Amino acid sequence: MKTILSFVILFFLALGLNADNGHQLWLRSKSSVPVQVICKKSSETLAIAKQELQQAWQGEAGQTVRLELIRDKQIAGDGFRLSAEGIQATTESGILYGVYELLRRQQTGKKIGEELVNPTWEHRLLNHWDNLDGTVERGYAGLSIFWRAGNDSLAVTEEDLKLWEEYARANASIGINGSVLNNVNASPKILSAAYLSRVKAIADVLRPYGIKAYLSINFASSMVIGGLSTADPLNAEVVDWWKAKAKEIYTLIPDFGGFLVKANSEGQPGPQDFGRNHVDGANLLADALKPHGGLVMWRAFVYNPSDEDRAKQAYNEFMPFDGQFRDNVIIQVKNGPIDFQPREPFSPLFGAMKQTSVMAELQVTQEYLGHSVHLVFLAPMWEEFLHSETWQEGEGSTVARTTDGSLFEQKHTAIAGVANIGLDDNWCGHDFAQANWYAFGRQAWDSSLSSEQIADEWLKLTFNQPAPEEMDAETVLPMEWDLNFLKPVKQMMLNSHEAAVDYMMPLGLHHIFAAHHHYGPGPWWAPKGMRKDWTPPYYHQADTEGIGFDRTASGSDAVSQYHEPLKAHFSNPETCPEALLLWFHHLPWDYQMKNGRTLWDELCYRYDHGVQQVRQFQKIWDQAERYVDPEIFGRVQHKLREQSLNAVEWKDACLLYFQQFSQRAIPYDLERPLNNLDDLIEKDERTIRAYE
Ligand code: BDP
């Protein structure tokens, strides 16, 4: 009886006091434990550091914490020395990061010893694909937090300032120190005086949190808003125009970060339109920014509708330019050679460009991983990528090390993530998508962190592990919380990426998405006259013989872009990791897998396994109900149901479609399809029509 009563009380308390819209992210901790903060200097940043300590201190009551700016060559720009007595750093942002680290350790029960902590990359950026009309390309969490449509779209309101500050604080707490404020498919208008004044307002809010503002630019800006007749990077007037523009920006924003550029890619203008190349284009901008300390992040996301395998094109286009870029240019390369697929091998450009700064671009927004509907924790995918062995400088040449300056001399090091943030109350659409924002920041700060540790931290911070004194012995004990909530929910997160790969595109399949929205399955989609490399059959190559893209020497030979022994490993289906088998090979339906099954059967089991995993996630979540705020619980439960339905659709669509070629039965111990192929194709056509 007593138990039921306390449950009822807890329930109403939760309902009345805590109705939780998720807006606080992982920054929930409030504490009444007093702390003495001593800091000789004062500044906006240091005031934030002090305030954070005073709000959330969970150490000994009345303890003295010293924040000290010192000289120390071992501390990198944003790094710090941490101890139980306080933080030492060479910069104010270092102090701030140290404070967040100290508080995080208190809140997650980690020890605080004497430690030197330096970040892996110097620049850790979010790329916002936000359009100036307020929409967000590939955004699934509402409209832009920076831009809006309408007449007064540029007026800065109190609400804007509050939201930008919350955003800045969240980023600072996980070490992000740069934000690109607009879409890579950039409107030239962003560089007009009117828009720059709003950029200045945003930069002013971000600054005390150690975050620099950057902009995506349109390569033809000198024509569209500058009134010149050309954007030729070697034209003197164009050079002067960019110099003047850089000066104008730095007058407004003295610590402006620089430009991100998508050029000669998917219809965007670029130097090739004027008979020039990537080096000419990137160096034009680099020279304009150089006197002010700005960077150019020049993207290598390029491919054309040619006979050459799309996966090879960026490497072929950029390798000849290695060593020719200015030292304030960084080539920004997506993790895989195609496009943010559920699983790809790493792009062969990592480690191959040895005399050019290269940085990775990851996608936090789930364009190809179920938008903000599917629960997919991305840290394991990024961990796999960052720790991939490139062999470029012998063993230990992981992707992370090819970009962090430890293998090659790089004047600047950086990493970027395409943000999943919008105006939704909970910022990211799915409450668990917040974990991906969190994970990106944490991995960008420290590439050696495990996904397990990141999930553990995020769950403890977000779901407020109950303090013992708050608990009634008969309701929820912390031990029980660990066992019944933390452990299973963490496991669910850690399994979620592989589950999505399994129900969408297992064994190295890729890009078999429905057209345009990239949400559901569309392995059949190939309208007449459409660019082949925009259609799924180009990627899966299914026929009566078998399935997969032959990228060995007998096919496109993309394997030759990888360093030995990878080239040999990938070339041979026996040594190629099975997770990438159909990325590199076209194999017969009866090809024998390592577990003895045929390829066709294995494909069926994988799809089924993906579905079963999501069903399992539903069970885990339902059992977590008593530990979670009812609003959050309900939102996630609802989304998991939709994810389960979607996973079945993926499985049915792909297996029934491929079965037309394989002419083999789905193993009889597996659940039978629930959907008809025709219905799924018709549904797909309806969504495509809605887009066109
Ligand atoms: C693709 C997206 C497209 C982006 C493009 C890019 O579908 O919206 O503009 O990448 O990264 O994944 O430039």
Tab-separated table of N, CA and C in Angstrom, residues 141 209 249 288 291 365 454 547:
chain	number	residue	atom	x	y	z
A	141	ALA	N	14.318	19.376	-36.634
A	141	ALA	CA	14.005	19.827	-35.277
A	141	ALA	C	13.442	21.242	-35.310
A	209	TYR	N	31.528	32.689	-24.468
A	209	TYR	CA	31.549	31.235	-24.289
A	209	TYR	C	32.668	30.578	-25.106
A	249	ILE	N	34.041	42.569	-42.549
A	249	ILE	CA	33.590	41.585	-41.551
A	249	ILE	C	34.400	41.732	-40.256
A	288	ALA	N	42.607	36.650	-48.536
A	288	ALA	CA	41.786	37.754	-48.028
A	288	ALA	C	41.640	37.673	-46.502
A	291	PRO	N	45.363	38.228	-43.230
A	291	PRO	CA	45.794	39.326	-42.361
A	291	PRO	C	44.991	39.412	-41.069
A	365	THR	N	23.045	15.661	-37.714
A	365	THR	CA	21.639	15.545	-38.095
A	365	THR	C	21.488	14.224	-38.855
A	454	ILE	N	30.752	8.078	-23.222
A	454	ILE	CA	29.938	9.234	-23.608
A	454	ILE	C	28.461	8.986	-23.303
A	547	ILE	N	24.584	-9.291	-55.992
A	547	ILE	CA	24.343	-7.939	-55.493
A	547	ILE	C	25.652	-7.315	-55.010
